[in-house]
PDB file of C-alpha atoms in Angstrom:
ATOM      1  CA  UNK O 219      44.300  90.519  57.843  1.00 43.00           C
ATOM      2  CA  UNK O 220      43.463  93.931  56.609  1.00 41.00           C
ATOM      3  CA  UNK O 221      45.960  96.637  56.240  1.00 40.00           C
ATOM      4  CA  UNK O 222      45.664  99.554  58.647  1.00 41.00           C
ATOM      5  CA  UNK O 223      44.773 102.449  55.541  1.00 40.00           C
ATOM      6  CA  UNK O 224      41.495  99.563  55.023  1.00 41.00           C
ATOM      7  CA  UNK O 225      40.565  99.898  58.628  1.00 38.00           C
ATOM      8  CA  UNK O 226      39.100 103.315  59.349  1.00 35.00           C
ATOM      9  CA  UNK O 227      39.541 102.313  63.337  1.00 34.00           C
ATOM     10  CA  UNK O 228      43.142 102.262  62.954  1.00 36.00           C
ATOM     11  CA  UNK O 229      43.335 105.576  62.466  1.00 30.00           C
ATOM     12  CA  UNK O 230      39.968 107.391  63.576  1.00 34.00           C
ATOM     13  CA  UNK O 231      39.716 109.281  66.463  1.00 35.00           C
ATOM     14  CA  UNK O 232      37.446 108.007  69.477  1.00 36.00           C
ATOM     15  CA  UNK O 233      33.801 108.251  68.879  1.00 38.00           C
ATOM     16  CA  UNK O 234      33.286 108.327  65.543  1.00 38.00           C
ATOM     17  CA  UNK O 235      31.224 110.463  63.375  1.00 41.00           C
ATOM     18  CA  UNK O 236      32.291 113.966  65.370  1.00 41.00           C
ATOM     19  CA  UNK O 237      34.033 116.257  63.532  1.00 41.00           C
ATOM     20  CA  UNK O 238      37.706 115.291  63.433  1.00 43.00           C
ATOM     21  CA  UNK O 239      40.278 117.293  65.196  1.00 45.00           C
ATOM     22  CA  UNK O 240      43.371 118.099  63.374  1.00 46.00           C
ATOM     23  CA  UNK O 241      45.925 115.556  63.165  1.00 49.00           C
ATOM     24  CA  UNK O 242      49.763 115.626  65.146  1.00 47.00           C
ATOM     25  CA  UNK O 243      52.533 115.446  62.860  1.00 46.00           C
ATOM     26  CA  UNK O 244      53.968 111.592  62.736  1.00 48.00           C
ATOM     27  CA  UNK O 245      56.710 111.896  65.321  1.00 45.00           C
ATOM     28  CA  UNK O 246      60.578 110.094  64.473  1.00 40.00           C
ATOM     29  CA  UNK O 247      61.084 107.281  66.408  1.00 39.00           C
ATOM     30  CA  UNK O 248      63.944 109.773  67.792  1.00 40.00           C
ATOM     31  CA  UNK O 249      61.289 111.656  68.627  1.00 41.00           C
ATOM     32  CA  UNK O 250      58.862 109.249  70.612  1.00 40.00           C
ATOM     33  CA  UNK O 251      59.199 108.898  74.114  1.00 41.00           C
ATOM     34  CA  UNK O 252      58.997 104.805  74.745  1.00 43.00           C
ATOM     35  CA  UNK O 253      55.727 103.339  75.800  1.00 47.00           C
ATOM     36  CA  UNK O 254      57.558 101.490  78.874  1.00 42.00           C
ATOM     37  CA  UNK O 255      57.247 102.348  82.726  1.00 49.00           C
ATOM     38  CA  UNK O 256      59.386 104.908  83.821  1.00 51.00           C
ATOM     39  CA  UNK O 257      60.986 102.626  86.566  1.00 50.00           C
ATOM     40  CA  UNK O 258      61.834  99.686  84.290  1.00 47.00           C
ATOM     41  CA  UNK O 259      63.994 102.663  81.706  1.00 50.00           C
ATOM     42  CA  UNK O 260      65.712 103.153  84.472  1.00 56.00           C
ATOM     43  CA  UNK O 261      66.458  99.452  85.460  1.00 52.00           C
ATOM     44  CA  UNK O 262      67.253  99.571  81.858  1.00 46.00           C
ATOM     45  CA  UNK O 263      70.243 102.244  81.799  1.00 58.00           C
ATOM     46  CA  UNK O 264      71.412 100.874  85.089  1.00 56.00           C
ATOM     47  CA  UNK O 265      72.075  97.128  83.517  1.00 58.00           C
ATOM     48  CA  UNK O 266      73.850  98.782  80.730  1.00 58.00           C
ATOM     49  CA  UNK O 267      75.846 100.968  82.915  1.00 60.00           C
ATOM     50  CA  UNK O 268      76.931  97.693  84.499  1.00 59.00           C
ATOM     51  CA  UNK O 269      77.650  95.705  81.587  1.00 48.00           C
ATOM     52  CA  UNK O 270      79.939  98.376  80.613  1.00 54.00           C
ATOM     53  CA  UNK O 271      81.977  98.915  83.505  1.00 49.00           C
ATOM     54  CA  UNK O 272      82.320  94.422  83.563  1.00 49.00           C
ATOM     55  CA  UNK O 273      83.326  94.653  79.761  1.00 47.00           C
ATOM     56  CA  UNK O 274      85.563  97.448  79.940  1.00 52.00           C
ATOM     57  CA  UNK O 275      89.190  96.655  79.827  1.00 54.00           C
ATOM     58  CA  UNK O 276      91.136  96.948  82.645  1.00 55.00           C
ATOM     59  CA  UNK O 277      94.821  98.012  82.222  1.00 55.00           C
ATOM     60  CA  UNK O 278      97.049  95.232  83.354  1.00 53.00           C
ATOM     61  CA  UNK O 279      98.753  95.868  86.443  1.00 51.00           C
ATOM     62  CA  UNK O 280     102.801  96.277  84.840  1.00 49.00           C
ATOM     63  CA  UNK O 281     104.953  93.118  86.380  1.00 46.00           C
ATOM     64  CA  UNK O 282     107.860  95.920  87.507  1.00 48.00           C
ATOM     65  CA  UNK O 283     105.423  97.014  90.160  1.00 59.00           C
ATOM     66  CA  UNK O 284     105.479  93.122  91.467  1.00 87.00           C
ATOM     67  CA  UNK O 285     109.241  93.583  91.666  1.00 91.00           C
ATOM     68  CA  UNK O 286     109.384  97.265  93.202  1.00 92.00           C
ATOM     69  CA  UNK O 287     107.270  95.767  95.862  1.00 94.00           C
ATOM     70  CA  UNK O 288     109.605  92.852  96.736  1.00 95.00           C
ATOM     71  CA  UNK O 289     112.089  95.750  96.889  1.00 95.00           C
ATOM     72  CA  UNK O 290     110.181  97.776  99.282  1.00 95.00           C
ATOM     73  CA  UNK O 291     109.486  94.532 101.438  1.00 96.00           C
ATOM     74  CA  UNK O 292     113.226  93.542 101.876  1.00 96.00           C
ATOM     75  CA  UNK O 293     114.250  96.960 102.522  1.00 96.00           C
ATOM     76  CA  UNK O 294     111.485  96.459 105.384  1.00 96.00           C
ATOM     77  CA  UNK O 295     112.631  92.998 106.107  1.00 96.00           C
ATOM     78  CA  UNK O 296     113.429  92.310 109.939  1.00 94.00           C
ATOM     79  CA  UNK O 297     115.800  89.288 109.566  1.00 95.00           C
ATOM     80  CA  UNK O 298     118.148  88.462 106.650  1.00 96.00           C
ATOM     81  CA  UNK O 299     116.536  85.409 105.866  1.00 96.00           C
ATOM     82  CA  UNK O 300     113.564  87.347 105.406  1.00 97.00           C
ATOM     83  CA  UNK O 301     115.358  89.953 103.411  1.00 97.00           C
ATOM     84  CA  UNK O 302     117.156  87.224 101.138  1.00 97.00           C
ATOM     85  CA  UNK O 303     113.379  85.453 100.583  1.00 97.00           C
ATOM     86  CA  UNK O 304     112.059  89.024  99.730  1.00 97.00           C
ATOM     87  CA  UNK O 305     114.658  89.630  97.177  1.00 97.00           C
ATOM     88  CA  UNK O 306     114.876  86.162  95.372  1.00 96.00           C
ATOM     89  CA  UNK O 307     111.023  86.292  94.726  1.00 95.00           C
ATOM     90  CA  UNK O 308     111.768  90.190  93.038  1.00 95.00           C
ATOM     91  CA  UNK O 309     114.336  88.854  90.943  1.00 95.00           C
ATOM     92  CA  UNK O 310     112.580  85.541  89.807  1.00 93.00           C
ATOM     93  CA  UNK O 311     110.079  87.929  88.589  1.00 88.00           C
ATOM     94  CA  UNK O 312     108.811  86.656  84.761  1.00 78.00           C
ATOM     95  CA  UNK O 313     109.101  90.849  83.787  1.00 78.00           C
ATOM     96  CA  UNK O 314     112.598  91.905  82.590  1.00 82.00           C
ATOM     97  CA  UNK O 315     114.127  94.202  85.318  1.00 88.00           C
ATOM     98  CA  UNK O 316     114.801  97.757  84.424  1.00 92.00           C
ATOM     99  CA  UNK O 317     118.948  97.464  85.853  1.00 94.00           C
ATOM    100  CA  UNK O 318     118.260 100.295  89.030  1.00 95.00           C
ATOM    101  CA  UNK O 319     115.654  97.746  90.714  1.00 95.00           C
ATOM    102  CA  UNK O 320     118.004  94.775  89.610  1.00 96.00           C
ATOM    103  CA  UNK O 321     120.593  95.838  90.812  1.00 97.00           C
ATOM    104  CA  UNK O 322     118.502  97.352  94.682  1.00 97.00           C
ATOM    105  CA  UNK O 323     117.747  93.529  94.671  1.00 97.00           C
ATOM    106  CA  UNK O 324     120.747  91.809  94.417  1.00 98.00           C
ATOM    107  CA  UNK O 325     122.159  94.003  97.020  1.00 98.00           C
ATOM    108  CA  UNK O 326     119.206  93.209  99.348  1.00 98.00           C
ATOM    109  CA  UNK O 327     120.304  89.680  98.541  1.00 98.00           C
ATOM    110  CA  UNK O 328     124.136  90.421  99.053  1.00 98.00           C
ATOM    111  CA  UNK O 329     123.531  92.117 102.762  1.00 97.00           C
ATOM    112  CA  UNK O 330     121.401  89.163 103.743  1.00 98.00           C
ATOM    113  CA  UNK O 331     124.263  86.714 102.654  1.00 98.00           C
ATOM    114  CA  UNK O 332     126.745  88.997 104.345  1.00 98.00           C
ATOM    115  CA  UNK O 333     124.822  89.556 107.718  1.00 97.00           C
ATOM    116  CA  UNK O 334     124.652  85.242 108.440  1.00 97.00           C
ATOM    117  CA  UNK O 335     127.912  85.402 107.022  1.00 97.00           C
ATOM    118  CA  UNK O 336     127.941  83.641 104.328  1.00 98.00           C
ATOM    119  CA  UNK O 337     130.788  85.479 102.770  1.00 98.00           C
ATOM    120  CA  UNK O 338     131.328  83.149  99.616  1.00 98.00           C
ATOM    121  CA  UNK O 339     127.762  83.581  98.111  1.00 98.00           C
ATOM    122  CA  UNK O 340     127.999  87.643  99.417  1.00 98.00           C
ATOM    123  CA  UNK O 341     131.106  88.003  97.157  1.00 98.00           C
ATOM    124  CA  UNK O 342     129.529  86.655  94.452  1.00 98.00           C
ATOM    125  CA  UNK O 343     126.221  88.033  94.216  1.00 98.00           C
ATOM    126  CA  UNK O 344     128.011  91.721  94.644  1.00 98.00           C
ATOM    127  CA  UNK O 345     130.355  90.936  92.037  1.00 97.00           C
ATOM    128  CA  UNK O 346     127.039  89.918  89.890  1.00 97.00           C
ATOM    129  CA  UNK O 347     125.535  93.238  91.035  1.00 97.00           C
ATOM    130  CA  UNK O 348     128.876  94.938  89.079  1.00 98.00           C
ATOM    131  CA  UNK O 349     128.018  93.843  85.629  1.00 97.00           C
ATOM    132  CA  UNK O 350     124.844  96.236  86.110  1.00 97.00           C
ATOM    133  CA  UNK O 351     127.154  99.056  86.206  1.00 96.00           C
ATOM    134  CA  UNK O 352     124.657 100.677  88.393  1.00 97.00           C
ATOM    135  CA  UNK O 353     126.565 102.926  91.275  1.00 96.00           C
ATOM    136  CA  UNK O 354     129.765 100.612  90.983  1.00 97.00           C
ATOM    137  CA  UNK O 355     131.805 102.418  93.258  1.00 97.00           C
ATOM    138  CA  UNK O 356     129.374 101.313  96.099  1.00 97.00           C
ATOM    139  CA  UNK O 357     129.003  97.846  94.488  1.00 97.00           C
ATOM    140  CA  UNK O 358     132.900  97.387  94.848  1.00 98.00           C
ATOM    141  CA  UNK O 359     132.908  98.478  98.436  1.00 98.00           C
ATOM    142  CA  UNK O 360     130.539  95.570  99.461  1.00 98.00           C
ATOM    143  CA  UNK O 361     132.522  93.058  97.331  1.00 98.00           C
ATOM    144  CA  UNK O 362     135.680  94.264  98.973  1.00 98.00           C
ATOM    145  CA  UNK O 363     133.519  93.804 102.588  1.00 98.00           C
ATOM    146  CA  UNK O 364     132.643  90.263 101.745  1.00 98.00           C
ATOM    147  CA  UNK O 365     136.546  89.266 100.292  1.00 98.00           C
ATOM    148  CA  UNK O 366     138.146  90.911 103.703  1.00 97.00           C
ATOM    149  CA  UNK O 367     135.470  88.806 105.845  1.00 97.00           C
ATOM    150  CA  UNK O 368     136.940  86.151 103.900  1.00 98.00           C
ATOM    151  CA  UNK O 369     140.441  87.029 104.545  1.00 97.00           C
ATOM    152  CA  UNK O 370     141.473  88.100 101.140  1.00 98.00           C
ATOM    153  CA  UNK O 371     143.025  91.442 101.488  1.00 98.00           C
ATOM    154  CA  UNK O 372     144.396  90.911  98.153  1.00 98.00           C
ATOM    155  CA  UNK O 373     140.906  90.953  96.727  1.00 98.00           C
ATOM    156  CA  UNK O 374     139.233  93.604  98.793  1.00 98.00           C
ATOM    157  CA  UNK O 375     142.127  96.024  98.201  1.00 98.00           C
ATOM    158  CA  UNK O 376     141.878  95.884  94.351  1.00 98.00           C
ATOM    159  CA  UNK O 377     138.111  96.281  94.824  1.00 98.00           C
ATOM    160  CA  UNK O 378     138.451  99.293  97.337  1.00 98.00           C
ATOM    161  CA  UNK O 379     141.028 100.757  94.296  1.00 98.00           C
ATOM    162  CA  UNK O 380     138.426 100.282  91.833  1.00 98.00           C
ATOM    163  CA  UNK O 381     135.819 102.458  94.135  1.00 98.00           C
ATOM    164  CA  UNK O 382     138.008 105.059  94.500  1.00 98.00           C
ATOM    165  CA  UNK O 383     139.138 105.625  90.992  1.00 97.00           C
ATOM    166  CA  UNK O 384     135.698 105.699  89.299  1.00 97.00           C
ATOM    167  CA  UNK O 385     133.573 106.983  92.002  1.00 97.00           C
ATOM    168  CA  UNK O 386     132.221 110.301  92.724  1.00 97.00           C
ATOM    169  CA  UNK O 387     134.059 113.302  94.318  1.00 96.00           C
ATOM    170  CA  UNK O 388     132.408 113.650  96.879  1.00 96.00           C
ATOM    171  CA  UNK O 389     132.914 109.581  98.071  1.00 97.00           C
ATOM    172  CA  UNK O 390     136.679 109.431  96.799  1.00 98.00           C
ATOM    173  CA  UNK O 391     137.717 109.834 100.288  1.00 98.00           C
ATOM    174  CA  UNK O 392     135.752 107.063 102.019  1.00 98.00           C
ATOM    175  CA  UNK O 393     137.036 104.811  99.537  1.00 98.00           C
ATOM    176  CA  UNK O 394     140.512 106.237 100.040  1.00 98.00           C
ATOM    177  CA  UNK O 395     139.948 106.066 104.107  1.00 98.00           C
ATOM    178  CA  UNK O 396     137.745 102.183 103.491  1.00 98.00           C
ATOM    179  CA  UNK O 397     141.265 101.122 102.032  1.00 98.00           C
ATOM    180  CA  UNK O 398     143.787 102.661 104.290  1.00 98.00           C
ATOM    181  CA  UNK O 399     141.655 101.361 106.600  1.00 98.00           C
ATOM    182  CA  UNK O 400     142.045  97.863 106.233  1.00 98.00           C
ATOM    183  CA  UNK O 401     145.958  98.273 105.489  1.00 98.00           C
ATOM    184  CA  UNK O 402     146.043  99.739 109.033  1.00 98.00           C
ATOM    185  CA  UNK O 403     144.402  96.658 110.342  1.00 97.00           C
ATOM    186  CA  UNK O 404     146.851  94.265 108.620  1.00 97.00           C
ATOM    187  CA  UNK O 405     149.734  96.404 110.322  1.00 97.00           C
ATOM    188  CA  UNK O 406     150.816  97.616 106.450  1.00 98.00           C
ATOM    189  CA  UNK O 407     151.225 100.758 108.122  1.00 98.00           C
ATOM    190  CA  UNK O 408     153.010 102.420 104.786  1.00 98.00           C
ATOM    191  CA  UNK O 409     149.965 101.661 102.451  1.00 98.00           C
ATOM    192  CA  UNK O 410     147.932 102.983 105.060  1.00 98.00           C
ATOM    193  CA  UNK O 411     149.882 106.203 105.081  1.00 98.00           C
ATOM    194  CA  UNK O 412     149.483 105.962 101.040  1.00 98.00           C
ATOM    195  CA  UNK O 413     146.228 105.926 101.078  1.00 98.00           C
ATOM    196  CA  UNK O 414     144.671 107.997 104.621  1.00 98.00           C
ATOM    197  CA  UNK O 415     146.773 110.554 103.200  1.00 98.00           C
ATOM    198  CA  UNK O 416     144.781 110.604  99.659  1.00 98.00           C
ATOM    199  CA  UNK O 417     141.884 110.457 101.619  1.00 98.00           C
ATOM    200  CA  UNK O 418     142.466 113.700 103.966  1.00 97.00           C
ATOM    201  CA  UNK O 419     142.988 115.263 100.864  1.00 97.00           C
ATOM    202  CA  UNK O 420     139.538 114.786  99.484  1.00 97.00           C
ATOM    203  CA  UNK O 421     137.944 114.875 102.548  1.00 97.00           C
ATOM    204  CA  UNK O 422     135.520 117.681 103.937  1.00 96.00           C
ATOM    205  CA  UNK O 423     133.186 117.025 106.477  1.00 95.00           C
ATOM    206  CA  UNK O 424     135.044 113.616 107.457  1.00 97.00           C
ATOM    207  CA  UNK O 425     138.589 115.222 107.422  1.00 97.00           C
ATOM    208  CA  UNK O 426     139.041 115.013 111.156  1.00 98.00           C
ATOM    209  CA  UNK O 427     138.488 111.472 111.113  1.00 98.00           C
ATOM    210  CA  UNK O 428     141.071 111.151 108.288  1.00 98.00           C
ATOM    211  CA  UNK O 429     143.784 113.063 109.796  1.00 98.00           C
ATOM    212  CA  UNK O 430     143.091 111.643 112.743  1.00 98.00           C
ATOM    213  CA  UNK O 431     143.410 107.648 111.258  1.00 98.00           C
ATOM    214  CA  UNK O 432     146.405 109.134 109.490  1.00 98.00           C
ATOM    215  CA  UNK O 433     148.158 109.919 112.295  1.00 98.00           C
ATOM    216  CA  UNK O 434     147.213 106.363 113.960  1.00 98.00           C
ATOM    217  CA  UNK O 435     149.966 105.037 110.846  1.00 98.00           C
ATOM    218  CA  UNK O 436     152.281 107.134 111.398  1.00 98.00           C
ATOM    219  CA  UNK O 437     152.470 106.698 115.287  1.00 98.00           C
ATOM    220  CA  UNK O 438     152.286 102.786 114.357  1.00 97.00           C
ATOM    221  CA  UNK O 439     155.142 103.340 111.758  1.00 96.00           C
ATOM    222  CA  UNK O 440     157.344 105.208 114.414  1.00 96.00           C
ATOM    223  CA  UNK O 441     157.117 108.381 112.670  1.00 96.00           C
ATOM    224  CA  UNK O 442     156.552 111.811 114.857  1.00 95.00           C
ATOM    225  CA  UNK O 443     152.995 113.440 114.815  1.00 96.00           C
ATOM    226  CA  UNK O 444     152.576 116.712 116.358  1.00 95.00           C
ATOM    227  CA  UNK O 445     149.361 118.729 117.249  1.00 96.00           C
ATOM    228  CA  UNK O 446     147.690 115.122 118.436  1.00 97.00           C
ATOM    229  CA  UNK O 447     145.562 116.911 121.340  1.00 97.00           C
ATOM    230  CA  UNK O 448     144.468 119.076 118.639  1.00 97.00           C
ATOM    231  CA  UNK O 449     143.609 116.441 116.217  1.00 98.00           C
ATOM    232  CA  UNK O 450     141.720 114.427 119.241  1.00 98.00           C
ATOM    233  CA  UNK O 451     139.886 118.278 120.144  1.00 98.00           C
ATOM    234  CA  UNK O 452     138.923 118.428 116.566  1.00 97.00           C
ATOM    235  CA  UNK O 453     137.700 115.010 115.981  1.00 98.00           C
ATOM    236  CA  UNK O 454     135.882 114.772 119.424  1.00 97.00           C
ATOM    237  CA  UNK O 455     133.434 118.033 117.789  1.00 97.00           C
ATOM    238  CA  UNK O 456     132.856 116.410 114.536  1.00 96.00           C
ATOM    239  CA  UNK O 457     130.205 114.230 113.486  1.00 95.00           C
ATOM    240  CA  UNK O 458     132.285 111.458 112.841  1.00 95.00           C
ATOM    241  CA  UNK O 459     133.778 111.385 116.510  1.00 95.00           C
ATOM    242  CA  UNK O 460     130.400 109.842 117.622  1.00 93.00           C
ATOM    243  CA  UNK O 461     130.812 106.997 115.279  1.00 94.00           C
ATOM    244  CA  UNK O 462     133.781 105.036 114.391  1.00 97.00           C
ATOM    245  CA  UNK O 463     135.919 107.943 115.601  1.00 97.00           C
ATOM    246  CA  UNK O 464     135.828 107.152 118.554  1.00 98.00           C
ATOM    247  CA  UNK O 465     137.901 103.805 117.927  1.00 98.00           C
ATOM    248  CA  UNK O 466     140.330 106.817 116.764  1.00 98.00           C
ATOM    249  CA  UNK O 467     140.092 109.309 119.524  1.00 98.00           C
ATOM    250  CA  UNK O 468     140.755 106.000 121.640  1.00 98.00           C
ATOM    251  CA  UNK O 469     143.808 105.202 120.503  1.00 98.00           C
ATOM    252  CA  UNK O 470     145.073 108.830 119.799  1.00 98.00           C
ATOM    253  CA  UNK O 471     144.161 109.200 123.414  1.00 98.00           C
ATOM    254  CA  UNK O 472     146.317 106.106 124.772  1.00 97.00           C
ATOM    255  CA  UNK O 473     149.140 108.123 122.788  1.00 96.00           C
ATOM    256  CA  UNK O 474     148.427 111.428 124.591  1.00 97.00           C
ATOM    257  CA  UNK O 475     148.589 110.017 127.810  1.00 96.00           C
ATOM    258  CA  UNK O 476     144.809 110.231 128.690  1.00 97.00           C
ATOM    259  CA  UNK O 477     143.937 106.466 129.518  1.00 97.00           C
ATOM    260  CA  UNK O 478     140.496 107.712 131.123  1.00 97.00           C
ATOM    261  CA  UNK O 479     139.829 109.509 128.072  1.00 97.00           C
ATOM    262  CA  UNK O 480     141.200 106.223 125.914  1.00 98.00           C
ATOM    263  CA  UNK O 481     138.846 103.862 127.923  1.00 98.00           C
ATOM    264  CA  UNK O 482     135.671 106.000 127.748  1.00 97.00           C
ATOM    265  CA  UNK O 483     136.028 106.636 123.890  1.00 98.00           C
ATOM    266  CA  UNK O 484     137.272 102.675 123.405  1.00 98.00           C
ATOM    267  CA  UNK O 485     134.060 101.104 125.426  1.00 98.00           C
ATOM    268  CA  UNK O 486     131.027 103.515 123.776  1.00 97.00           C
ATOM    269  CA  UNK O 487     133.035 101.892 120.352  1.00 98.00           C
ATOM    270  CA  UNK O 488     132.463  98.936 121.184  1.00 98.00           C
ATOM    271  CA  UNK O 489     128.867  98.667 122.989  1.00 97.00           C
ATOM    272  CA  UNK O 490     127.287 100.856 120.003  1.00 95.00           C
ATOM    273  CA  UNK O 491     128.980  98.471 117.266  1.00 96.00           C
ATOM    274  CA  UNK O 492     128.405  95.536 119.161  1.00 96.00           C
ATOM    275  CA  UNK O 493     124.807  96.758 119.993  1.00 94.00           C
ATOM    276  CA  UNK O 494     123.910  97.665 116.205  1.00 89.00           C
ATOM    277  CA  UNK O 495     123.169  96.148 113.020  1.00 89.00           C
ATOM    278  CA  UNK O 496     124.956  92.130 112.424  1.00 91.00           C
ATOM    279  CA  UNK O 497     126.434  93.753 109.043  1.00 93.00           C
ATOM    280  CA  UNK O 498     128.381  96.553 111.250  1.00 94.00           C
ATOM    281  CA  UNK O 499     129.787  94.273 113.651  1.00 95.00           C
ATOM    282  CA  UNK O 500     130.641  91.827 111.061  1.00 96.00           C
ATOM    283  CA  UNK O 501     132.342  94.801 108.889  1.00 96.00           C
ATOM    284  CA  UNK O 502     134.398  96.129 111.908  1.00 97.00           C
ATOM    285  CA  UNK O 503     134.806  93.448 113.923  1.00 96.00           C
ATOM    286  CA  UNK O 504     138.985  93.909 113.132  1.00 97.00           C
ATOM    287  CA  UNK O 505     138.753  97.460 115.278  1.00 98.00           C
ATOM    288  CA  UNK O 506     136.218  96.133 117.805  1.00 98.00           C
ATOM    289  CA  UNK O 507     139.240  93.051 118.587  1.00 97.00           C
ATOM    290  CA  UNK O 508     141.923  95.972 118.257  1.00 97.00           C
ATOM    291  CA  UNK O 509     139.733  98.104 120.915  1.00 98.00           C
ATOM    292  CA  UNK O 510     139.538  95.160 123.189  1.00 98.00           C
ATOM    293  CA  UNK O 511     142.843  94.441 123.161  1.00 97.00           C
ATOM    294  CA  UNK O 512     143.465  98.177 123.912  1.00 97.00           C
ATOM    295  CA  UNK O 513     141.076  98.366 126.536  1.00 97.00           C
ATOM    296  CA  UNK O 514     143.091  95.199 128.257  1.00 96.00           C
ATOM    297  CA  UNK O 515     146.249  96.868 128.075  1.00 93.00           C
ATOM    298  CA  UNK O 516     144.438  99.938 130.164  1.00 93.00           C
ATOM    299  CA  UNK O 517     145.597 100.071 134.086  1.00 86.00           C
ATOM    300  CA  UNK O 518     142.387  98.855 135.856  1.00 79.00           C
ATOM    301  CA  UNK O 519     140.242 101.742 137.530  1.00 65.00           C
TER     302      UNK O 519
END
């Protein structure tokens, strides 16, 4: 084969033997447009666009997000069991647990146990939950929930002591009221007194209900209150007369002679606890029996 400087053709313009316009620089192959329809280039660029976005490496999806959204479903959960199955799965997760969402877990875990009342495995999942050291004070409040459904008031006091001393300011005095309390149930009137009287001292918003449980000891002690319309006006205005107050205006009521007042106060106690969430019943069920038994004691209408 000859080379193409051999082969005048190769390189002569068409119809040879006319004088020979002047030749276009050699372009780059930069330079040169290719020789291919302008339909296939495009086919072309497209393929490549595609291979790139298939080859291109996806960030993995972080395994905490698989365990924030088993949190977010048994906070949505409509039955404990459904709660509890929510939880376990965020907790078997392979990723290790930053201690917040650990911790948010365990206590999904914990009110599911509590609420079918299974008060043995509640008490010790919330006691696991302490170890995380993540909002303890609360932790030790639902440990001392699940040890006085089990009927150790030994237990749940030392836990309610424990919230009180290391918690927050501004939740001293629930802790201090939690723990008074459940002395007042158990008729340990003085420790009650101890400890509602700690708790009107921190209180703010809350320090009608307070004064008002306070006085409840006393009366049950034998001691003197005065001012108890007063405390019942007060408490009846405050936000926490619509809630468990009014198992306190109730029974301040039954002392100040108004047994109309007693039994209205007494049954919206008991039909919105009774009516609510399984945990609140099961937590208070010791002042819905003490309302009852109240309410029997009532002259009928």
């Amino acid at each position: 084969m000859s080379k193409a400087k051999d082969n005048p053709a190769s390189f002569a313009p068409a119809g040879a033997g006319k004088t020979a316009k002047p030749k276009a620089p050699r372009r780059s192959s930069r330079e040169r447009e290719p020789d291919v329809p302008a339909a296939a280039t495009e086919k072309v660029s497209a393929r490549r666009e595609r291979v790139k976005v298939a080859t291109k490496k996806r960030p993995a999806r972080p395994k905490s997000v698989l365990a924030e959204d088993m949190l977010r479903r048994a906070l949505e959960a409509p039955t404990p069991r459904s709660r509890a199955l929510w939880a376990r799965r965020g907790l078997a997760t392979r990723a290790q647990l930053d201690r917040t969402t650990q911790a948010m877990l365990l206590r999904q875990l914990y009110l599911a146990y509590y609420e079918e009342g299974r008060f043995v495995q509640a008490a010790a999942i919330a006691e696991q939950a302490l170890t995380l050291d993540v909002l303890p004070d609360v932790g030790h409040q639902d440990a001392a929930r699940a040890k006085q459904a089990l009927g150790d008031v030994e237990g749940a006091a030392a836990h309610l002591r424990l919230a009180a001393r290391i918690g927050p300011a501004s939740r001293k005095a629930f802790h201090y009221w939690t723990l008074g309390s459940l002395f007042y149930l158990h008729h340990r009137y003085s420790e009650a007194i101890a400890a509602m009287s700690r708790a009107a001292r921190w209180g703010t918003t809350d320090k009608p209900l307070y004064q008002g449980h306070l006085a409840l000891s006393r009366l049950a002690l034998g001691q003197d209150v005065d001012g108890i319309g007063e405390l019942i006006e007060r408490l009846a205005v405050a936000p926490a007369g619509q809630g468990y107050g009014r198992f306190v205006l109730g029974l301040l009521a039954l002392h100040a002679g108004r047994p109309d007042d007693a039994r209205r106060w007494l049954e919206a106690f008991v039909e919105r606890t009774t009516s609510g969430r399984r945990a609140a019943a099961i937590a208070l069920r010791g002042e819905i029996e003490a309302a009852r038994q109240a309410l029997a004691r009532l002259p009928e209408v």
